[in-house]
Each structure stands twice: as C-alpha cells, then as structure tokens.
Coordinates of C-alpha atoms in Angstrom, one line a residue:
X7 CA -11.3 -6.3 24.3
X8 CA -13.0 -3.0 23.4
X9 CA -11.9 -0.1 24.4
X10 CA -14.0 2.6 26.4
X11 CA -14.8 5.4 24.3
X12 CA -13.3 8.5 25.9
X13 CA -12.8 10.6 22.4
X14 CA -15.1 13.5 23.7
X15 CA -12.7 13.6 26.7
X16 CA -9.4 16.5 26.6
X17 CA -6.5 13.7 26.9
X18 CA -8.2 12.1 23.7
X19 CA -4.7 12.4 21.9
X20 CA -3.0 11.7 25.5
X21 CA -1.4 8.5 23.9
X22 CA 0.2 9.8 20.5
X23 CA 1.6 12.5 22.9
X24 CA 3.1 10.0 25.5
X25 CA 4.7 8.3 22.1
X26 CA 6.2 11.5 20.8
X27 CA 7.5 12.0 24.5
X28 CA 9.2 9.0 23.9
X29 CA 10.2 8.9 20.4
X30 CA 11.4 12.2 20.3
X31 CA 13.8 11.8 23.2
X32 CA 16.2 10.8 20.7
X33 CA 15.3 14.1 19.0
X34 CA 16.8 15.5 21.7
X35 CA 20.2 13.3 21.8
X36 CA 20.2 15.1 18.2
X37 CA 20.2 18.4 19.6
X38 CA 22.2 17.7 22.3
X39 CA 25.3 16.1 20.2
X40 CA 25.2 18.7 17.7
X41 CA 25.2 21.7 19.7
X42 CA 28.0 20.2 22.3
X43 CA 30.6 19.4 20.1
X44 CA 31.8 22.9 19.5
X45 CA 31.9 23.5 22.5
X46 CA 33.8 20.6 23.5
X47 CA 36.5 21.5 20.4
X48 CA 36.7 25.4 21.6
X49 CA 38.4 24.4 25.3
X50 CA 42.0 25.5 26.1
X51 CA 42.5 22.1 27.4
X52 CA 41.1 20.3 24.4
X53 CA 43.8 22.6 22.0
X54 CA 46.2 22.4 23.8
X55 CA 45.9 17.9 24.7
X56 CA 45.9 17.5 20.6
X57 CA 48.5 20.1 19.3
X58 CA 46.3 23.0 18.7
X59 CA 48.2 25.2 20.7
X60 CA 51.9 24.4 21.0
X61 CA 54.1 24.6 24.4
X62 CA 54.5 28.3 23.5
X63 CA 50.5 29.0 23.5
X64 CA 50.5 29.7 19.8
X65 CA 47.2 28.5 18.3
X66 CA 47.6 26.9 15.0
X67 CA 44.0 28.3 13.2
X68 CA 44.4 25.6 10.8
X69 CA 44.8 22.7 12.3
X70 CA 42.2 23.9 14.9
X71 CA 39.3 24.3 12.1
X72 CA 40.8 21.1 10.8
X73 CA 40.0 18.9 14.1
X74 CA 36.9 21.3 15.4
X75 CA 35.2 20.7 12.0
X76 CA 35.9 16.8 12.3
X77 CA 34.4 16.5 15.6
X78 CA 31.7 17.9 14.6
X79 CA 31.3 16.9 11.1
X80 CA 32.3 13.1 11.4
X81 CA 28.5 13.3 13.7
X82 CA 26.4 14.3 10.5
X83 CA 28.8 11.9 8.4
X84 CA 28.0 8.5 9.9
X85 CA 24.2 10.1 10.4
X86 CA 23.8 10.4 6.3
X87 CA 24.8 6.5 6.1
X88 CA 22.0 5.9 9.4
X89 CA 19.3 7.5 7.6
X90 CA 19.7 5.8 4.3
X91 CA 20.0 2.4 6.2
X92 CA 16.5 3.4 8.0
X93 CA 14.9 2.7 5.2
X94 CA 14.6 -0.6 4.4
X95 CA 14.6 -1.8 8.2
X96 CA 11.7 0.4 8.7
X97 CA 9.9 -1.3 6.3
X98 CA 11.1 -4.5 7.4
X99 CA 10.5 -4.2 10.8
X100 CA 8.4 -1.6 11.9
X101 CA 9.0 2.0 13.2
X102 CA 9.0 1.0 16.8
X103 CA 11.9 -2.2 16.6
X104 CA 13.5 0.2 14.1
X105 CA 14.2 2.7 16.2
X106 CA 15.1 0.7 19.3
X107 CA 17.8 -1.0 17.5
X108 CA 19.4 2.2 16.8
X109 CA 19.1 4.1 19.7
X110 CA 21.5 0.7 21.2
X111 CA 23.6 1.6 18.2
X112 CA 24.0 5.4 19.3
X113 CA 25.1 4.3 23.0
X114 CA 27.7 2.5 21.4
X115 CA 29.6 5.2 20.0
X116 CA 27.8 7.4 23.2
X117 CA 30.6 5.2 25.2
X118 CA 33.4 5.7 22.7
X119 CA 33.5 9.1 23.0
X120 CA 32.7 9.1 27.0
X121 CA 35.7 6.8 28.1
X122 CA 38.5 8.8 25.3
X123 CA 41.4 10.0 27.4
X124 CA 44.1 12.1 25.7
X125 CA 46.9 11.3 23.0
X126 CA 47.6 9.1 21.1
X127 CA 44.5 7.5 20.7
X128 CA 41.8 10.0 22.5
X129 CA 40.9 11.7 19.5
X130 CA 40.6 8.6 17.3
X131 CA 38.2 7.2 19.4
X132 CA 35.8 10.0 19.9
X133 CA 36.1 10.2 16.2
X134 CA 34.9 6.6 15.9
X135 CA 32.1 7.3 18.8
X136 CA 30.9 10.3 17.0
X137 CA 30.8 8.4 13.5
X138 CA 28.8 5.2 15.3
X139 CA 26.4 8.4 17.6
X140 CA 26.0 9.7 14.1
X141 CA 24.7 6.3 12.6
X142 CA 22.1 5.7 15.0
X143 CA 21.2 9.3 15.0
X144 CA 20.5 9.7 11.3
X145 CA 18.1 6.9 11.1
X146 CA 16.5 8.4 14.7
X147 CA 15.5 11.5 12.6
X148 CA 14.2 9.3 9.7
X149 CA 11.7 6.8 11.3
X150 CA 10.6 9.6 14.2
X151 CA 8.7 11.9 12.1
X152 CA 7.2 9.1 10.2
X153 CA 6.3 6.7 13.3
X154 CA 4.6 10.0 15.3
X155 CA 2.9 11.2 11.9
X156 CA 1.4 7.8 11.1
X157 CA -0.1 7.7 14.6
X158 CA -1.2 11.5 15.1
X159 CA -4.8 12.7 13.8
X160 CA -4.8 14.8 11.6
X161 CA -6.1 17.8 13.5
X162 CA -3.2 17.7 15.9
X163 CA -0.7 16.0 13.6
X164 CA 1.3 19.7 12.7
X165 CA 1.6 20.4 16.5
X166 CA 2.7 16.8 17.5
X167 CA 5.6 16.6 14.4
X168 CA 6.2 19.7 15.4
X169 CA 7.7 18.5 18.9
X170 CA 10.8 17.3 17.1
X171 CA 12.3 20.5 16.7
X172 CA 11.2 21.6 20.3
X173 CA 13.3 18.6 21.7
X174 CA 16.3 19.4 18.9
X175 CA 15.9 22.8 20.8
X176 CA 16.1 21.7 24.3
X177 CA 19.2 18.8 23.3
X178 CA 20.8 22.2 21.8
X179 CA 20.2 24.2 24.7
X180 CA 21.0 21.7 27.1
X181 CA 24.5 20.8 25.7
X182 CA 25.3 24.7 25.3
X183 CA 24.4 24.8 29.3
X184 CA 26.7 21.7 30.1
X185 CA 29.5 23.0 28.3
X186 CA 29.4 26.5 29.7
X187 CA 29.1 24.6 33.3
X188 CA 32.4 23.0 32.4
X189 CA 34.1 25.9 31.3
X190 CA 33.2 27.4 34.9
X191 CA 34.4 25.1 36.7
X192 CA 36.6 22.3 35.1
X193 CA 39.1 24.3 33.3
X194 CA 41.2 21.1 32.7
X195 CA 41.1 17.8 32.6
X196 CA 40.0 15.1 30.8
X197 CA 36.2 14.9 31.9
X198 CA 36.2 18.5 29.9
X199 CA 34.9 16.2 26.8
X200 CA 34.0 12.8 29.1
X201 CA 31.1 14.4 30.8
X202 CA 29.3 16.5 28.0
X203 CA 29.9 13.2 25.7
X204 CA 28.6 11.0 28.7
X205 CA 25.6 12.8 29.6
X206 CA 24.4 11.8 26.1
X207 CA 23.4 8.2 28.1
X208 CA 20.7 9.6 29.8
X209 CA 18.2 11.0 27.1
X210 CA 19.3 7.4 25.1
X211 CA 18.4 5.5 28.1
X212 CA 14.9 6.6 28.7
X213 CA 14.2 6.2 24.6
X214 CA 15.3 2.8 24.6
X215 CA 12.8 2.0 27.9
X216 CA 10.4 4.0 26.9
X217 CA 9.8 2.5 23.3
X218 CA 8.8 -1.1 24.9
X219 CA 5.8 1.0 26.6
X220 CA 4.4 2.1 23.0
X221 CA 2.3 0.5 19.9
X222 CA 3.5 0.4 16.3
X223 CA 2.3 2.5 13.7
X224 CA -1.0 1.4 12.4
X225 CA -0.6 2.5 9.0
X226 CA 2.8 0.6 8.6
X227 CA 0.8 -2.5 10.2
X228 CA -2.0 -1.7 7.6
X229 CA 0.7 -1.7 4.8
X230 CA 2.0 -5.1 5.4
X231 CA -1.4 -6.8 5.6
X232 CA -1.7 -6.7 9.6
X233 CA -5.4 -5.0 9.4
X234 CA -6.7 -6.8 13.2
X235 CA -3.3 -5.4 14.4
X236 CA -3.6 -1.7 12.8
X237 CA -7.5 -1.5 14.2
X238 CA -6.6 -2.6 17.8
X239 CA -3.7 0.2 17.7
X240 CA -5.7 2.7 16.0
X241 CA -8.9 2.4 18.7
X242 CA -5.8 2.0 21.8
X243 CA -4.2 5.7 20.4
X244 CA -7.2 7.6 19.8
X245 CA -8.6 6.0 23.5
X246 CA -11.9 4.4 21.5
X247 CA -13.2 1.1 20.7
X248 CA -12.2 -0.5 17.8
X249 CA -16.1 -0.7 16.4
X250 CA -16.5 2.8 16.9
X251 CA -17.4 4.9 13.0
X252 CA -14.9 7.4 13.2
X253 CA -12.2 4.9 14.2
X254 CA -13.3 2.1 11.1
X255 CA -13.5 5.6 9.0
X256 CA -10.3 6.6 9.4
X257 CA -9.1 2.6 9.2
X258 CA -11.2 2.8 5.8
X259 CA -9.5 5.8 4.5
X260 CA -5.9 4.1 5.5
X261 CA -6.8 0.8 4.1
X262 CA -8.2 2.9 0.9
X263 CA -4.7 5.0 0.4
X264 CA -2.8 1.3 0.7
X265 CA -4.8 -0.2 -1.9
X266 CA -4.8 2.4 -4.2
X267 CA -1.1 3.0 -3.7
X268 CA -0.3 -1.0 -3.9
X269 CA -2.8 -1.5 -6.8
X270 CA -0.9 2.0 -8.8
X271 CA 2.5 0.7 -8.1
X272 CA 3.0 -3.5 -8.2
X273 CA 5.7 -4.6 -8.9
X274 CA 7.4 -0.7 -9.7
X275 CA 10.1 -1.5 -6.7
X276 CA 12.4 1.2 -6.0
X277 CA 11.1 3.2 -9.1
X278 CA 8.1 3.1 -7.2
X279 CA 9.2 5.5 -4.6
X280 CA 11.1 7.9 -7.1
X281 CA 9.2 7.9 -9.8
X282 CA 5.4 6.8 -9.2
X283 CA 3.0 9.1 -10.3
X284 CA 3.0 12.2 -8.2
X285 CA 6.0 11.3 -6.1
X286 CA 8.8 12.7 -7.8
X287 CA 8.3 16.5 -7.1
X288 CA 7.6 15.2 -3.3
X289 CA 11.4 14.0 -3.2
X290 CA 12.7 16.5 -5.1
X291 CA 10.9 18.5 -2.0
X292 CA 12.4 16.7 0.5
X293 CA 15.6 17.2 -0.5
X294 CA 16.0 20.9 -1.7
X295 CA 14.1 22.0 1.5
X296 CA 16.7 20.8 4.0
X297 CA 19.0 21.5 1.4
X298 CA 17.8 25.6 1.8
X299 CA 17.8 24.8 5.9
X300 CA 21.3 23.8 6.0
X301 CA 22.4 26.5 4.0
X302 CA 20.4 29.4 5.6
X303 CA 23.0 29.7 8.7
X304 CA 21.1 28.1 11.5
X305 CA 23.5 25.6 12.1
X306 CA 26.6 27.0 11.5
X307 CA 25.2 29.2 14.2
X308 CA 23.9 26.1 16.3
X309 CA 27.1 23.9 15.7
X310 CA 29.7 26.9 16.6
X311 CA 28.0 28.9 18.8
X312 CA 30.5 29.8 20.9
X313 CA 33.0 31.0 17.8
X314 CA 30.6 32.9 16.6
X315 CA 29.5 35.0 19.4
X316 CA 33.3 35.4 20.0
X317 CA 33.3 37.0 15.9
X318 CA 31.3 39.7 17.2
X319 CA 32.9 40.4 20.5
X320 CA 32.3 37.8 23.1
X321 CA 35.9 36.7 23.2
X322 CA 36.3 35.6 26.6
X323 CA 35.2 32.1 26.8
X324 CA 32.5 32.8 30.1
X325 CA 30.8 35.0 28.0
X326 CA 30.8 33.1 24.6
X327 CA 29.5 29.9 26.1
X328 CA 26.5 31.9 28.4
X329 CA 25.8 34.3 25.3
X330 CA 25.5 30.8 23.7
X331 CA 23.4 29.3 26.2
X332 CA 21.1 32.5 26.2
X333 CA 20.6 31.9 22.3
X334 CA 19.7 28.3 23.1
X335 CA 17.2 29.2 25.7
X336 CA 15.4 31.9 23.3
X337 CA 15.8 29.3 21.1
X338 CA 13.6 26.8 22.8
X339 CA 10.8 29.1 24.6
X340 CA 10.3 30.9 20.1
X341 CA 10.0 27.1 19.3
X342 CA 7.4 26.2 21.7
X343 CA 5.2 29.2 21.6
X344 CA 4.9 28.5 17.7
X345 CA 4.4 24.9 17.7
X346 CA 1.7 25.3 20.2
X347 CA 0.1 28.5 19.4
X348 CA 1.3 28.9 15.9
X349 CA 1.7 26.1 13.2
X350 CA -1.8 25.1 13.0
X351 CA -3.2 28.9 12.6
X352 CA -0.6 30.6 10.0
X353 CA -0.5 27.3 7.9
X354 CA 2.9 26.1 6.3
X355 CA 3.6 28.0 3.2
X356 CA 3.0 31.5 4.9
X357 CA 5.4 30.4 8.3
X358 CA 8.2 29.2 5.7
X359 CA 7.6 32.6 4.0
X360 CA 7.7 35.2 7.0
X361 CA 10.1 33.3 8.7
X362 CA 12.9 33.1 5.7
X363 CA 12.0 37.2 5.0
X364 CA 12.9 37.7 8.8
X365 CA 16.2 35.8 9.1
X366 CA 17.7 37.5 6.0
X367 CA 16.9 40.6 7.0
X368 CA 18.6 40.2 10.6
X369 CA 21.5 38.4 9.2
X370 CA 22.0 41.6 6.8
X371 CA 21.9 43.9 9.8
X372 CA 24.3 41.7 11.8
X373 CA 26.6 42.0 8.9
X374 CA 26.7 45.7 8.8
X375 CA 26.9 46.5 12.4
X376 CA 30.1 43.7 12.0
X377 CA 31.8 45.6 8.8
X378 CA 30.7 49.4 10.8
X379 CA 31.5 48.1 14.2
X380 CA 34.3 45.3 14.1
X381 CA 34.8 44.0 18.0
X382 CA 38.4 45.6 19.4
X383 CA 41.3 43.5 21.1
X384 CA 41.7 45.7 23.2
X385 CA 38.2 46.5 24.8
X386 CA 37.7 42.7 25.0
X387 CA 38.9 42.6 28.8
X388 CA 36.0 45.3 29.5
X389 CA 33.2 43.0 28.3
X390 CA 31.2 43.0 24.9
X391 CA 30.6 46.8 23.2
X392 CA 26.9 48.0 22.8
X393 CA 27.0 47.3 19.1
X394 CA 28.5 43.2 19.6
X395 CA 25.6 43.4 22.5
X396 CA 23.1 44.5 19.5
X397 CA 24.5 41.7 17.2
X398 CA 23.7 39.3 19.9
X399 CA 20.1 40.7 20.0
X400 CA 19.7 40.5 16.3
X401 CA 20.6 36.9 16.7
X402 CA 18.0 36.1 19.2
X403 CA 15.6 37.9 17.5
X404 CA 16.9 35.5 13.9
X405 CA 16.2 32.5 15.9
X406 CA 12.8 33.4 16.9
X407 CA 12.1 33.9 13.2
X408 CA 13.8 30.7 12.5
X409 CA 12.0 29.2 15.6
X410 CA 8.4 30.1 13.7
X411 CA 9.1 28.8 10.1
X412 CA 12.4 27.3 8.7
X413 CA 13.5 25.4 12.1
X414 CA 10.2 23.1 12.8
X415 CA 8.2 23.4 9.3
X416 CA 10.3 21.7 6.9
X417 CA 9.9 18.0 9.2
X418 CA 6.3 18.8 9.7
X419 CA 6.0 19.6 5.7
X420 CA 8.1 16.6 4.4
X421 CA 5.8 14.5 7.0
X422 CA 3.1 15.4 5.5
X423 CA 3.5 14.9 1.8
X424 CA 4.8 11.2 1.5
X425 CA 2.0 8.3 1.2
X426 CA 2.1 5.2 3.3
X427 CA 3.9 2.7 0.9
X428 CA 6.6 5.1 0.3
X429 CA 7.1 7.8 3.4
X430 CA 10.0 5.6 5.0
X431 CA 11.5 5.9 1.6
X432 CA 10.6 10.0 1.7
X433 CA 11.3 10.6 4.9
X434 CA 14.8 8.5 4.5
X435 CA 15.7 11.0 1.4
X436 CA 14.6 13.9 3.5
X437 CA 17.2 13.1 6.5
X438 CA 20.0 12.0 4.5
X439 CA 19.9 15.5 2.1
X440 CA 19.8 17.0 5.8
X441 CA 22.3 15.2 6.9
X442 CA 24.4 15.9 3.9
X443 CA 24.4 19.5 4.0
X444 CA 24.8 19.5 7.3
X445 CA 27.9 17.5 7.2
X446 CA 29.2 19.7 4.1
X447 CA 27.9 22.9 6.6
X448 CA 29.4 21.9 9.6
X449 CA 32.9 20.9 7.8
X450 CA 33.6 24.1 5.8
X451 CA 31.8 27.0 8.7
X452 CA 35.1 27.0 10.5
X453 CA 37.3 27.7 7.5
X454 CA 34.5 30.2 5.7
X455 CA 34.7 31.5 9.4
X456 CA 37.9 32.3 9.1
X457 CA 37.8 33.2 5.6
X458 CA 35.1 35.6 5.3
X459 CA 34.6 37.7 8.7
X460 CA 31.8 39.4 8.3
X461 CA 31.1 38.5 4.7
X462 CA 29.5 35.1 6.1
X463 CA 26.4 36.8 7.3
X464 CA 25.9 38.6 3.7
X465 CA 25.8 35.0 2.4
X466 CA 23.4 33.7 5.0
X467 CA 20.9 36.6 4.0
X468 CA 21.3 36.1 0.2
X469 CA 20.5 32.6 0.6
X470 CA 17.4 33.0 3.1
X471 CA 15.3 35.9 1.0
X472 CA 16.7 34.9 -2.5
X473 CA 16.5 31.0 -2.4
X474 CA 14.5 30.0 0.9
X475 CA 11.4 33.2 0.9
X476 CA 11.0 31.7 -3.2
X477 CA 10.6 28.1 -2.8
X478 CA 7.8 28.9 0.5
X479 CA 5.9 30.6 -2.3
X480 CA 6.0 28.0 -4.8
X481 CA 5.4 24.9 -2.4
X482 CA 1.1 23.6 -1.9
X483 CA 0.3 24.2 1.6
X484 CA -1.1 21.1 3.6
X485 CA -2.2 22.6 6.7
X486 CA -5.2 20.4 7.8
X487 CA -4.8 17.7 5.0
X488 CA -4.9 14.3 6.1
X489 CA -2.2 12.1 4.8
X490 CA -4.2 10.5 2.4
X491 CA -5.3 13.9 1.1
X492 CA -1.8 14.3 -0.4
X493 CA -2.3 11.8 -3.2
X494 CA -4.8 14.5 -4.4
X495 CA -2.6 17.1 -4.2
X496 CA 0.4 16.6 -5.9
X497 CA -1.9 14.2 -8.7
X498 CA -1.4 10.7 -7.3
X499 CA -5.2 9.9 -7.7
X500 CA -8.3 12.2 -8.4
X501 CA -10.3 13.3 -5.4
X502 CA -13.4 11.5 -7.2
X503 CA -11.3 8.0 -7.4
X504 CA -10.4 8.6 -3.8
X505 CA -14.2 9.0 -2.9
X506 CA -15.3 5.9 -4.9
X507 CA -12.4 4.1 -3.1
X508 CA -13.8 4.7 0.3
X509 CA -17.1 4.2 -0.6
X510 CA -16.3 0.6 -1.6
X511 CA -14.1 -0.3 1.4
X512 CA -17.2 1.0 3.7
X513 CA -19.8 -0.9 1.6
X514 CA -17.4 -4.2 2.2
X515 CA -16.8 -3.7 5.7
X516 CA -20.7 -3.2 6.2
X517 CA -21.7 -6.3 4.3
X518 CA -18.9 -8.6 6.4
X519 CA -20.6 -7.0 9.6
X520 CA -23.7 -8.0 8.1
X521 CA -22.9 -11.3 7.1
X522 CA -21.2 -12.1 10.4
X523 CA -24.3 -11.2 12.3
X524 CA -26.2 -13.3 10.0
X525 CA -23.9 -16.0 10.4
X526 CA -23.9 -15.8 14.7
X527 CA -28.2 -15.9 14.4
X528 CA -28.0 -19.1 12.4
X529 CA -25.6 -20.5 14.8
X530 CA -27.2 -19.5 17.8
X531 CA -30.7 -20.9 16.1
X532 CA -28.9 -24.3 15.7
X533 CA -27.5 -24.4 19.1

C-alpha cells in the first residue's frame, strides 16, 4: 500500500529518529555500566565486604586496584568477544533480530550482578554478570551505528549517528548520579552494588520492546536479495511512497553500490572485507582511531571518576561522586550542543583536529597545577583548595572539547566509510579495537594511577596533540558523502563507473515500468 508522500513536511526523518530512540537505548546501558562500576568498587562497604580493608581499616592499594580494575575491566572483556560475534549474526540475521537477541543476553548478566550478596561467592558472580553485560554490550555498539546509518539520509546521517555518544553520555551521567545517591544515603548494605547494577533493567527493557516497533535496515535487506522488502522500508522511513523518484533514486544508488561491491568481490570471503580493493586503509582506520580514543584519557576519566577527582583533592567521597556527577552532566549538555548544532557545519577532519589540540592542552595544565599545587591531607576536612577547584574546571572544560570531536566523531566517521557488503564486518573491527583498548585502559588506570600521580596527565596530553591532532590531519573528510560515495574515496570504484552504474540500474527499472504497463493494457484489452 503506498505511502502518502509527506517528505516536504519537518518530521520527514521522524522515523529514523524514533529508531535511533530505540536502538540507542542500549547506547545508554553502555554508558551507564561503564561509568557505575567505579563507583560501585570505590564504597567503604564494598572494601571492606571483599578484604579491601581489613578489621583494622587498613586499605590494601593493591588488592583494591586489583578487584576495582576487574569490575570494571571484565565489562569491556566479554564486550571485545560480543562485538566480534556481531558480525556474522548481523549478516545472518539482520540488524534488528541481531540486536534483540543481545540485548536478552545483557539482562542475563544485568541479573547476575543485581541478585550478588557478599562473600564467598558475591564477587564471583557480578564478575560472571559483568562478563555476560559485557557480551551483549559489545555487539550493541557494533550493529547500532550500522543499523541507524543504513536507515539515515544522508543529510542528517552525522547528526542521527551522532546520538550514540549523547546516550553513552547520559548512561555515564546517569550511573555517576545513582551512585552518588547511594553514597548519600545507603552507606552500607548490600543494595550499595544491587541497585546501581539493577537499574541497568530498565533502559534494557524498553530496547528489547521497542525494537519489535521498528523496520530492518534496507540496505542489509538490499544486500541479501530482498529488494520489494528494502523499497517498502526505505518509502515507510523517509514517510513517502515507494514509486516516488527520490525514493527509487536512492534504492538505485543502494542497489548500484551492492552490485558493484558483489560483482568486485565473489567469491573473495573473508579476504573480501580485509583486503578488497580500497578497504584495507578503512580497517586499518577503524581500528587505530578507537585505538587513539582509548588512549587519549577519556575513559580512564569516565571509568574512575570518582578516584580521580579524589587525586586532585576531592577526597571525601560526597564531593568525589557530585564533582563526578557535575563532569557527567557538562559532559552530556557539550555532547548535545555539538551533535545538534555542530557536526554537520565544522565537518569531521577539522572537529577531530580542534578537539584533540584542546584536550592536550588542558590535560598539560591539569598536570602542572597537580605537580605546583599537590592536594593537602590535612586541608581535606575544609573542602577542595582553589587550585583542585581549578583542576576540576579544566576537566569540564577537557570534556567539552572531547564532547565536540574525539567523543562522538570517531562512530560517526567509522559509520561512514564501510560499504554495504562489508560495514558489519567494519563496524565489528571498529568496536572490538574499542573494546580492546578499553579493557587494556580500564585494567592498568588504577595501578598507572597509583604509579604515576600526576605524571598520568603528561601522558594523556602527549598522546592527544602528538598521536590523535596527526592522524585528524591525515584522515579524508566525509562530511555530506553518502555512503555509496565512499567507494570513490578511498578508490573502490571510479566516480565515472559509479555514474554509468546508476545510469543502467535507472534505464532497467524504467524499461520494467514500461513493460509492465504494456503488459496491464494488453491485459485489460483482452479482458
């Protein structure tokens, strides 16, 4: 049944934003379980139920960045394992069964975690929740970018990809709010880690509901020969009828990429996806940007908030967890504003670039104030001193540069590059590197922590201008490219065989038109 054509109308794209609503709710159940862990690891109660701090309230710092970094790390462990596995049951499957089936798998080890009670076996079992959370997590942060990219246009498709880090912003923020509520006013107790861990139920819950209310990806329909099916969802998420010319143009142009990519690569199997022509430096991409993130100090900021506010003088644990929950707040509103205002205007390569100069800079100046100005014991009952109070400034003012470039960009870039056939296989490379690094990140922060003082901040700033400002310069910019487009720019096919390409596939589709009219006169002449 066609469609009324509504595309002149303002909620044209009200669809693809409804499925990114809904997709990306298990963005936020990424946030959310990797900002609460340390939280959950830095309470009194926690140390002292698992023999951090013996009966004499001495802390042992070793064995508490040995268990901290495993609640935390054993997350991004099992989600490096998720995101590989995405791969081929995405392209089984579909994006939309795909997902579903792991977000059931994430409230698995969602309950784990919410029903583990103390020794012996409380800690075992939120490890085993966090590993199975972790595994339905990775391959969450695979298929999402790819499903919502395949079914945004490309005018708006920078903006919409771009919600994923908004709702990794808000899980972050929320879980730093939830654990500085508990620190308030559940000072023991089990339900210290059972509620923060529980509340994870809620954001999985309306994902898993809300995916049987959306369509699957027309281009992944289009790549397994389902071409009726890819049309009718194509027309349904840009509100027009399927008959309409831009919707069989951009169907053409679809169909066109496919056949060119299928024709290119028969038969190459997994090569295909590494090595095809013009692919490898798009995995080779995928990987060294998260690589850079990772290593650039957002998250060993994000996982340990609250230990590293206390570093530079927010010792008591009220004011780590709300300077924390400040940060997560800026945090979110920076994020917004630039996904909104910002990503389609300043274009990718020149975000990356201003965003990786700012951070280093501020993580330079953190480190000096923290070598000139190290916190003192004994002022620590009188609240922060003016120069912790101006580290914690620097650092909301870092994740507003962060917020505008390295945080959202490197999804929305990575989305961008990888052709049909093979962006379940990029985008699959892409979250496993970043799940890698952030397991390596989040394992060895507490020890480096410990190790380094003040040092760690000099390294974060190294890495962001020396490594992260160079490769934003190097990279092609794909700001208001179409996903086919990228063939042509990183050499896949020439623009003039692209042109040719849809030039047939519009000639074909006119003469079935044609001979189907033809074919209804003679039938309604014999009738």
């Amino acid at each position: 049944m066609a469609i009324v054509d509504t595309r002149a109308g303002v909620f044209r794209n009200i669809r693809v934003y409804w499925l990114a609503f809904i997709v990306y709710w298990g963005i936020v159940l990424f946030g959310y379980d990797t900002g609460v862990g340390g939280g959950v690891v830095s309470a009194k109660y926690f140390k002292e139920q698992f023999g951090i701090i013996d009966p004499h309230g001495v802390e042992d710092v070793k064995k508490s960045n040995n268990i901290s970094s495993n609640v935390v790390a054993v997350l991004q462990a099992g989600a490096f394992f998720g995101a590989l596995t995405s791969a081929p049951v995405s392209a089984k499957i579909g994006r939309k069964w795909t997902l579903f089936i792991f977000a059931l798998i994430f409230c698995v080890g969602a309950f784990l975690t919410t029903v583990a009670s103390g020794p012996p076996h409380g800690l075992a079992l939120i490890y085993a929740g966090r590993v199975l959370s972790g595994y339905g997590i990775g391959a969450i942060s695979s298929v999402a970018p790819a499903y919502v990219s395949e079914c945004a246009p490309k005018e708006v498709r920078g903006r919409i990809t771009g919600l994923f880090q908004i709702m990794v912003a808000v899980g972050v923020m929320l879980s730093y709010f939830v654990n500085f509520a508990i620190g308030i006013h559940i000072p023991t107790g089990v339900n210290i880690w059972r509620i923060p861990f529980g509340l994870q139920l809620v954001p999985a819950g309306i994902m898993v509901f809300g995916l049987l209310t959306v369509k699957e990806s027309p281009r992944w329909l289009a790549s397994v020969g389902r071409n009726d099916e890819a049309l009718q969802n194509l027309a349904y998420m840009r509100r027009s009828a399927d008959s309409h010319p831009e919707i069989l143009a951009e169907m053409a142009e679809i169909q066109a990429a496919i056949e060119e990519e299928k024709e290119a690569r028969a038969g190459l199997y997994w090569k295909e996806a590494f090595f095809g022509k013009g692919n490898f430096v798009r995995f080779f991409i995928a990987f060294f940007i998260f690589l850079l993130q990772q290593w650039g100090g957002q998250n060993s900021v994000n996982y340990y908030a609250p230990q590293i506010f206390a570093s530079i003088g927010y010792t008591s644990r009220k004011n780590s967890l709300l300077a924390s929950g400040v940060y997560g707040v800026v945090k979110v509103v920076a994020t917004a504003i630039f996904i909104f205002f910002g990503v389609e205007s300043l274009g990718r390569k020149l975000s990356l670039l201003i965003s990786a100069l700012g951070m280093g800079s501020l993580f330079f100046i953190i480190g000096a104030i923290l070598k000139t100005h190290p916190p003192s014991a004994a002022l620590a009952s009188a609240g922060p001193a003016p120069a912790s109070q101006a580290m914690a400034a620097m650092l909301y003012i870092y994740v507003c540069f962060y917020s505008m470039g390295w945080g959202p960009l490197p999804w929305v870039y990575v989305s961008d590059i990888f052709p049909t056939r093979t962006r379940h296989y990029g985008l699959a490379t892409a979250s496993a590197s970043q799940w890698l690094w952030n397991f390596v990140v989040s394992k060895v922060t507490p020890q480096i922590l410990t190790d380094l003082g003040y040092k760690i901040f000099f390294t974060f700033a190294a890495v962001n201008i020396g490594a992260m400002a160079t490769f934003a310069a190097l990279i092609p910019e794909t700001k208001g490219r179409s996903l086919e487009e990228m063939d042509v720019i990183f050499g896949s096919v020439t623009a003039e065989q692209r042109a040719e390409n849809i030039n047939r596939i519009n000639k074909q589709d006119a003469q079935s038109v044609k001979t189907d009219s033809v074919d209804r006169k003679e039938m309604e002449e014999k009738a």
